[in-house]
């Protein structure tokens, strides 16, 4: 579908079908966009409007990958901002050739059905840029249908998540608590029974997490170690992220600030002094610990995954959850992980058929660090949400981005 954006990329004037004007997002627009965010997401309670505006500025104007050719977009109607589409530029390599990637994230339109066409305009503006690849993750069915209709794709394997219960009874209880399915007194009464059931479950063969490989050792994972060994764990992937010391340190610092998910724990795994991989996840005692990334050398994913599960069990997690890496499905199954679709989709768009083919084959290194999952536009210690959502018209729609790896998250 041909974009209605002018070649200059700076302005898209109104048409007979829409009153909105689509233009490049400027720093002066931050207060109006933050106010739109508050209207679209009233459940997101920032400590102050100033804090919310500061986060928008830091993410969109102070990030280490800022590229003026890959801007974010706003929709205006009668001088009032009614829509917003965030674009986070990311450099990557495709078969050792530098490419530009646009990560589509905070996508929102004033909650009014009459602005439904504005959502299409914003998506088209995003896809009209000079990037080689656009990634989107967590999209609802409406967003997926629009995306596919205008030439994108929704690879199904990248839309799956895996879950490994570590304390099965406590995990089930946490799901019931999250849905308020049990009265509070009954929930408290059930916890000792759940702990007893989990103590028995831990003795069963699949759950003997403390039976670790003695030849493996762990230590703290820092940005310098990740940067030095990244080629060893992604060297075989056609599509790879590009980092330097500044951008990786910035990214991990912001990921660690998202304490609403728990405390970020990053560990390097060694075999006889040789680094074989690492894992990053949020420690969430009594709840579900979200995996940000698992990275491993060829043939070592299962051993690194096993260390992650044991570490999360020691720290009291009820379960561990991550995004499926298509090439590691066998190892995930072997470790009794459940794979399921949670109702959201990963979306990709590229004019290069080779890039699209590589993603469909699973030949890409895309974890939650490479997507927008870590970027959640919510107060750093705000209420944890099950997914990152966008709102289009009166319909709440999870926002747009992606993830994977021989690393994975």
CSV table of C-alpha atoms in Angstrom, one decimal, residues 17-368:
chain,number,residue,atom,x,y,z
A,17,UNK,CA,-11.0,10.9,4.7
A,18,UNK,CA,-9.3,12.6,7.7
A,19,UNK,CA,-9.1,16.0,9.3
A,20,UNK,CA,-5.8,15.1,11.1
A,21,UNK,CA,-2.5,16.5,10.0
A,22,UNK,CA,0.4,14.1,10.6
A,23,UNK,CA,3.8,15.7,11.3
A,24,UNK,CA,7.1,15.1,12.9
A,25,UNK,CA,7.1,15.0,16.7
A,26,UNK,CA,9.1,17.9,18.2
A,27,UNK,CA,10.4,18.4,21.7
A,28,UNK,CA,8.0,21.3,22.2
A,29,UNK,CA,5.2,18.7,21.8
A,30,UNK,CA,6.2,16.7,24.9
A,31,UNK,CA,3.7,18.4,27.3
A,32,UNK,CA,0.8,17.8,24.9
A,33,UNK,CA,1.8,14.2,24.3
A,34,UNK,CA,2.2,13.5,28.0
A,35,UNK,CA,-1.3,14.9,28.5
A,36,UNK,CA,-2.6,12.6,25.7
A,37,UNK,CA,-0.9,9.7,27.4
A,38,UNK,CA,-2.7,10.5,30.7
A,39,UNK,CA,-6.0,10.6,28.9
A,40,UNK,CA,-5.4,7.4,27.0
A,41,UNK,CA,-3.9,5.5,30.0
A,42,UNK,CA,-5.7,7.0,33.1
A,43,UNK,CA,-4.5,3.8,35.1
A,44,UNK,CA,-0.9,4.9,34.6
A,45,UNK,CA,-0.2,7.1,37.6
A,46,UNK,CA,3.1,9.0,37.3
A,47,UNK,CA,4.4,10.7,40.5
A,48,UNK,CA,4.0,14.0,38.6
A,49,UNK,CA,3.3,15.4,35.1
A,50,UNK,CA,6.9,16.7,35.2
A,51,UNK,CA,8.3,13.2,35.7
A,52,UNK,CA,6.3,11.8,32.8
A,53,UNK,CA,7.4,14.6,30.5
A,54,UNK,CA,11.0,14.1,31.6
A,55,UNK,CA,10.8,10.4,30.7
A,56,UNK,CA,9.4,11.2,27.2
A,57,UNK,CA,12.3,13.6,26.6
A,58,UNK,CA,14.9,11.1,27.9
A,59,UNK,CA,13.7,8.2,25.8
A,60,UNK,CA,13.0,10.2,22.6
A,61,UNK,CA,15.6,13.0,22.5
A,62,UNK,CA,18.5,11.8,24.8
A,63,UNK,CA,18.8,8.1,23.7
A,64,UNK,CA,22.1,7.1,22.2
A,65,UNK,CA,20.6,6.1,18.8
A,66,UNK,CA,18.7,9.3,18.0
A,67,UNK,CA,18.4,9.7,14.2
A,68,UNK,CA,16.7,12.8,12.7
A,69,UNK,CA,15.8,10.7,9.7
A,70,UNK,CA,13.7,8.3,11.9
A,71,UNK,CA,11.4,10.7,13.9
A,72,UNK,CA,8.4,10.0,16.0
A,73,UNK,CA,5.1,11.3,14.7
A,74,UNK,CA,2.1,13.2,16.0
A,75,UNK,CA,-1.5,13.7,14.7
A,76,UNK,CA,-3.0,17.1,15.0
A,77,UNK,CA,-6.5,18.3,14.7
A,78,UNK,CA,-7.5,21.9,15.0
A,79,UNK,CA,-4.1,22.6,16.7
A,80,UNK,CA,-4.6,19.8,19.3
A,81,UNK,CA,-2.5,16.6,19.4
A,82,UNK,CA,-4.8,13.6,19.1
A,83,UNK,CA,-2.4,10.9,18.2
A,84,UNK,CA,1.2,9.8,18.8
A,85,UNK,CA,3.5,7.2,17.3
A,86,UNK,CA,6.9,6.7,18.9
A,87,UNK,CA,9.9,5.5,16.8
A,88,UNK,CA,13.1,4.3,18.5
A,89,UNK,CA,16.0,4.1,16.0
A,90,UNK,CA,18.3,1.1,16.5
A,91,UNK,CA,21.4,0.2,14.5
A,92,UNK,CA,21.8,-3.4,13.4
A,93,UNK,CA,23.8,-5.6,11.0
A,94,UNK,CA,22.3,-7.8,8.4
A,95,UNK,CA,24.8,-10.3,7.1
A,96,UNK,CA,27.5,-7.9,8.3
A,97,UNK,CA,26.0,-5.0,6.5
A,98,UNK,CA,24.8,-2.0,8.6
A,99,UNK,CA,21.1,-1.4,8.5
A,100,UNK,CA,18.7,1.0,10.2
A,101,UNK,CA,15.9,-0.3,12.3
A,102,UNK,CA,12.8,1.6,13.6
A,103,UNK,CA,11.3,0.1,16.7
A,104,UNK,CA,7.7,1.1,16.9
A,105,UNK,CA,6.4,1.5,20.4
A,106,UNK,CA,4.2,4.1,22.1
A,107,UNK,CA,1.3,4.1,19.7
A,108,UNK,CA,-1.9,5.9,20.9
A,109,UNK,CA,-4.8,7.8,19.5
A,110,UNK,CA,-7.4,9.9,21.4
A,111,UNK,CA,-10.1,7.4,22.7
A,112,UNK,CA,-12.7,8.4,20.2
A,113,UNK,CA,-13.9,6.1,17.4
A,114,UNK,CA,-14.0,8.9,14.9
A,115,UNK,CA,-10.2,9.0,14.9
A,116,UNK,CA,-9.8,5.4,13.7
A,117,UNK,CA,-8.4,6.5,10.4
A,118,UNK,CA,-5.8,8.6,12.2
A,119,UNK,CA,-4.3,5.3,13.5
A,120,UNK,CA,-3.8,4.2,10.0
A,121,UNK,CA,-2.2,7.5,9.0
A,122,UNK,CA,0.3,7.3,11.9
A,123,UNK,CA,1.3,3.7,11.0
A,124,UNK,CA,1.8,4.6,7.4
A,125,UNK,CA,3.9,7.6,8.4
A,126,UNK,CA,6.1,5.3,10.5
A,127,UNK,CA,6.6,2.8,7.8
A,128,UNK,CA,7.3,5.5,5.1
A,129,UNK,CA,10.7,6.3,6.6
A,130,UNK,CA,14.1,5.3,5.2
A,131,UNK,CA,14.6,2.4,7.7
A,132,UNK,CA,15.5,-1.0,6.4
A,133,UNK,CA,13.3,-2.8,9.0
A,134,UNK,CA,10.4,-1.8,11.3
A,135,UNK,CA,9.7,-4.0,14.4
A,136,UNK,CA,6.6,-4.0,16.4
A,137,UNK,CA,5.7,-6.2,19.4
A,138,UNK,CA,2.6,-6.9,21.5
A,139,UNK,CA,0.1,-5.8,18.9
A,140,UNK,CA,-3.6,-6.7,19.2
A,141,UNK,CA,-5.6,-8.2,16.4
A,142,UNK,CA,-6.8,-4.9,15.0
A,143,UNK,CA,-3.2,-3.6,14.8
A,144,UNK,CA,-2.1,-6.9,13.2
A,145,UNK,CA,-4.8,-6.8,10.5
A,146,UNK,CA,-3.9,-3.2,9.6
A,147,UNK,CA,-0.2,-4.0,9.6
A,148,UNK,CA,-0.6,-7.0,7.3
A,149,UNK,CA,-3.0,-5.2,5.0
A,150,UNK,CA,-0.4,-2.5,4.3
A,151,UNK,CA,2.4,-4.9,3.5
A,152,UNK,CA,3.8,-6.0,6.9
A,153,UNK,CA,3.9,-9.5,8.4
A,154,UNK,CA,3.2,-11.1,11.7
A,155,UNK,CA,5.6,-14.1,12.2
A,156,UNK,CA,3.6,-16.4,14.5
A,157,UNK,CA,6.6,-18.0,16.3
A,158,UNK,CA,7.8,-14.6,17.5
A,159,UNK,CA,4.4,-14.0,19.1
A,160,UNK,CA,4.8,-17.0,21.5
A,161,UNK,CA,5.9,-16.8,25.2
A,162,UNK,CA,7.2,-19.6,27.3
A,163,UNK,CA,6.4,-20.1,31.0
A,164,UNK,CA,8.2,-22.4,33.4
A,165,UNK,CA,6.4,-22.9,36.8
A,166,UNK,CA,9.0,-23.3,39.6
A,167,UNK,CA,6.5,-23.4,42.5
A,168,UNK,CA,3.4,-24.6,40.7
A,169,UNK,CA,0.9,-24.1,43.5
A,170,UNK,CA,2.2,-20.6,44.3
A,171,UNK,CA,2.1,-19.8,40.5
A,172,UNK,CA,-1.6,-20.8,40.2
A,173,UNK,CA,-2.4,-18.9,43.4
A,174,UNK,CA,-0.7,-15.8,41.9
A,175,UNK,CA,-2.8,-16.0,38.8
A,176,UNK,CA,-5.9,-16.2,40.9
A,177,UNK,CA,-4.8,-13.2,43.0
A,178,UNK,CA,-4.1,-11.2,39.8
A,179,UNK,CA,-7.6,-11.8,38.6
A,180,UNK,CA,-9.1,-11.2,42.1
A,181,UNK,CA,-10.7,-14.6,41.7
A,182,UNK,CA,-10.4,-15.4,45.5
A,183,UNK,CA,-11.5,-13.3,48.5
A,184,UNK,CA,-8.5,-11.9,50.3
A,185,UNK,CA,-8.9,-14.0,53.5
A,186,UNK,CA,-9.1,-17.1,51.4
A,187,UNK,CA,-5.9,-16.1,49.5
A,188,UNK,CA,-4.0,-15.7,52.7
A,189,UNK,CA,-5.3,-19.0,54.0
A,190,UNK,CA,-4.2,-20.8,50.8
A,191,UNK,CA,-0.6,-19.6,50.9
A,192,UNK,CA,0.7,-22.1,53.5
A,193,UNK,CA,-1.0,-24.9,51.7
A,194,UNK,CA,0.6,-23.8,48.4
A,195,UNK,CA,4.0,-23.7,50.1
A,196,UNK,CA,3.5,-27.2,51.4
A,197,UNK,CA,2.5,-28.5,47.9
A,198,UNK,CA,5.5,-26.8,46.3
A,199,UNK,CA,7.8,-28.3,48.9
A,200,UNK,CA,6.6,-31.7,47.7
A,201,UNK,CA,6.8,-30.7,44.0
A,202,UNK,CA,10.4,-29.6,44.4
A,203,UNK,CA,11.4,-33.2,45.2
A,204,UNK,CA,10.0,-34.4,41.9
A,205,UNK,CA,12.6,-35.1,39.2
A,206,UNK,CA,11.8,-32.2,36.8
A,207,UNK,CA,12.0,-29.7,39.7
A,208,UNK,CA,15.3,-30.6,41.3
A,209,UNK,CA,16.7,-27.1,40.5
A,210,UNK,CA,19.6,-27.4,43.0
A,211,UNK,CA,21.1,-30.3,41.2
A,212,UNK,CA,23.4,-28.1,39.2
A,213,UNK,CA,26.4,-28.8,37.0
A,214,UNK,CA,29.3,-28.4,39.3
A,215,UNK,CA,31.7,-27.5,36.4
A,216,UNK,CA,29.7,-24.3,35.7
A,217,UNK,CA,30.4,-21.1,37.6
A,218,UNK,CA,28.6,-17.7,37.6
A,219,UNK,CA,29.5,-14.1,38.3
A,220,UNK,CA,28.1,-10.7,37.8
A,221,UNK,CA,27.4,-9.7,34.2
A,222,UNK,CA,28.5,-6.1,33.3
A,223,UNK,CA,28.2,-4.2,30.0
A,224,UNK,CA,31.9,-4.6,29.2
A,225,UNK,CA,31.6,-8.4,29.4
A,226,UNK,CA,28.5,-8.4,27.3
A,227,UNK,CA,30.1,-6.2,24.6
A,228,UNK,CA,33.3,-8.3,24.5
A,229,UNK,CA,31.5,-11.6,24.1
A,230,UNK,CA,28.5,-10.6,22.0
A,231,UNK,CA,30.2,-11.7,18.8
A,232,UNK,CA,30.6,-15.2,20.3
A,233,UNK,CA,26.9,-15.6,21.0
A,234,UNK,CA,25.4,-13.9,17.9
A,235,UNK,CA,28.1,-14.6,15.3
A,236,UNK,CA,25.9,-17.0,13.3
A,237,UNK,CA,22.8,-14.8,13.2
A,238,UNK,CA,22.0,-13.0,9.9
A,239,UNK,CA,20.3,-10.1,11.8
A,240,UNK,CA,22.2,-8.8,14.8
A,241,UNK,CA,22.1,-5.7,17.1
A,242,UNK,CA,25.0,-3.2,17.2
A,243,UNK,CA,26.1,-1.8,20.5
A,244,UNK,CA,29.0,0.3,21.8
A,245,UNK,CA,30.0,0.9,25.4
A,246,UNK,CA,27.8,4.0,25.8
A,247,UNK,CA,24.6,2.6,24.2
A,248,UNK,CA,24.8,-0.7,26.0
A,249,UNK,CA,25.4,0.9,29.4
A,250,UNK,CA,22.5,3.4,28.8
A,251,UNK,CA,20.2,0.5,27.8
A,252,UNK,CA,21.0,-1.7,30.8
A,253,UNK,CA,20.8,1.3,33.2
A,254,UNK,CA,17.3,2.1,32.0
A,255,UNK,CA,16.3,-1.6,32.1
A,256,UNK,CA,17.4,-1.8,35.7
A,257,UNK,CA,15.3,1.2,36.7
A,258,UNK,CA,12.1,-0.6,35.8
A,259,UNK,CA,11.7,-1.8,39.4
A,260,UNK,CA,8.0,-2.3,38.8
A,261,UNK,CA,9.0,-5.7,37.3
A,262,UNK,CA,11.3,-6.5,40.2
A,263,UNK,CA,15.1,-6.3,40.7
A,264,UNK,CA,17.1,-6.8,37.5
A,265,UNK,CA,19.6,-9.7,37.9
A,266,UNK,CA,22.3,-10.2,35.3
A,267,UNK,CA,24.7,-13.2,35.5
A,268,UNK,CA,27.5,-14.6,33.3
A,269,UNK,CA,27.8,-18.4,33.1
A,270,UNK,CA,31.3,-19.9,32.7
A,271,UNK,CA,32.5,-23.4,31.9
A,272,UNK,CA,36.1,-23.9,33.0
A,273,UNK,CA,36.9,-20.2,32.7
A,274,UNK,CA,35.2,-19.9,29.3
A,275,UNK,CA,32.1,-17.7,29.1
A,276,UNK,CA,29.3,-19.8,27.5
A,277,UNK,CA,26.5,-17.3,27.9
A,278,UNK,CA,24.4,-15.1,30.3
A,279,UNK,CA,21.0,-14.4,31.5
A,280,UNK,CA,19.1,-11.2,32.6
A,281,UNK,CA,15.8,-11.4,34.4
A,282,UNK,CA,13.7,-9.5,37.0
A,283,UNK,CA,13.6,-11.2,40.4
A,284,UNK,CA,10.0,-11.3,41.5
A,285,UNK,CA,9.7,-13.4,44.7
A,286,UNK,CA,6.4,-15.1,44.9
A,287,UNK,CA,5.4,-14.0,41.4
A,288,UNK,CA,6.4,-14.4,37.8
A,289,UNK,CA,10.0,-13.4,37.0
A,290,UNK,CA,10.2,-11.9,33.5
A,291,UNK,CA,13.3,-12.8,31.4
A,292,UNK,CA,14.9,-10.0,29.5
A,293,UNK,CA,17.5,-12.0,27.7
A,294,UNK,CA,19.2,-15.3,27.5
A,295,UNK,CA,22.3,-15.5,25.4
A,296,UNK,CA,24.5,-18.6,24.8
A,297,UNK,CA,27.1,-20.0,22.5
A,298,UNK,CA,26.1,-22.6,20.0
A,299,UNK,CA,25.1,-25.8,21.9
A,300,UNK,CA,25.0,-24.1,25.3
A,301,UNK,CA,21.5,-22.6,25.5
A,302,UNK,CA,20.1,-25.5,27.6
A,303,UNK,CA,22.9,-25.2,30.2
A,304,UNK,CA,22.4,-21.5,30.6
A,305,UNK,CA,18.6,-21.9,30.8
A,306,UNK,CA,19.1,-24.5,33.5
A,307,UNK,CA,21.2,-22.0,35.5
A,308,UNK,CA,18.6,-19.3,35.1
A,309,UNK,CA,15.8,-21.6,36.4
A,310,UNK,CA,17.8,-22.6,39.4
A,311,UNK,CA,18.7,-19.0,40.2
A,312,UNK,CA,15.1,-17.9,39.9
A,313,UNK,CA,14.0,-20.8,42.2
A,314,UNK,CA,16.6,-19.8,44.8
A,315,UNK,CA,15.3,-16.2,44.8
A,316,UNK,CA,11.7,-17.3,45.4
A,317,UNK,CA,10.1,-16.9,42.0
A,318,UNK,CA,6.8,-18.8,41.4
A,319,UNK,CA,7.5,-19.0,37.7
A,320,UNK,CA,9.7,-17.7,34.9
A,321,UNK,CA,8.4,-16.2,31.7
A,322,UNK,CA,10.2,-15.2,28.5
A,323,UNK,CA,9.7,-14.8,24.8
A,324,UNK,CA,10.2,-17.8,22.6
A,325,UNK,CA,13.3,-18.1,20.5
A,326,UNK,CA,12.2,-20.4,17.5
A,327,UNK,CA,15.7,-22.1,17.5
A,328,UNK,CA,15.5,-23.0,21.1
A,329,UNK,CA,12.0,-24.6,21.3
A,330,UNK,CA,13.5,-28.0,21.8
A,331,UNK,CA,15.5,-27.0,24.8
A,332,UNK,CA,12.6,-25.1,26.3
A,333,UNK,CA,10.4,-28.2,25.9
A,334,UNK,CA,13.0,-30.4,27.5
A,335,UNK,CA,13.0,-28.1,30.5
A,336,UNK,CA,9.2,-28.4,30.8
A,337,UNK,CA,8.4,-24.9,29.6
A,338,UNK,CA,4.9,-24.2,28.3
A,339,UNK,CA,4.7,-22.2,25.1
A,340,UNK,CA,1.5,-20.2,24.5
A,341,UNK,CA,0.1,-17.2,22.6
A,342,UNK,CA,-1.1,-14.5,25.0
A,343,UNK,CA,-3.3,-12.7,22.5
A,344,UNK,CA,-0.6,-10.3,21.1
A,345,UNK,CA,1.5,-10.5,18.0
A,346,UNK,CA,5.0,-9.5,16.8
A,347,UNK,CA,4.9,-7.4,13.6
A,348,UNK,CA,7.7,-6.8,11.1
A,349,UNK,CA,8.0,-4.7,7.9
A,350,UNK,CA,10.8,-4.4,5.4
A,351,UNK,CA,11.2,-3.6,1.8
A,352,UNK,CA,14.1,-6.1,1.6
A,353,UNK,CA,12.8,-9.6,1.0
A,354,UNK,CA,16.0,-11.1,2.4
A,355,UNK,CA,15.5,-9.4,5.7
A,356,UNK,CA,12.0,-10.7,5.9
A,357,UNK,CA,13.0,-14.2,5.0
A,358,UNK,CA,15.7,-14.2,7.7
A,359,UNK,CA,13.2,-13.3,10.3
A,360,UNK,CA,10.7,-15.9,9.2
A,361,UNK,CA,13.5,-18.5,9.4
A,362,UNK,CA,14.3,-17.4,13.0
A,363,UNK,CA,17.7,-16.2,11.9
A,364,UNK,CA,17.7,-13.0,14.0
A,365,UNK,CA,19.1,-12.0,17.3
A,366,UNK,CA,16.2,-10.0,18.8
A,367,UNK,CA,15.6,-10.1,22.6
A,368,UNK,CA,13.5,-7.9,24.7
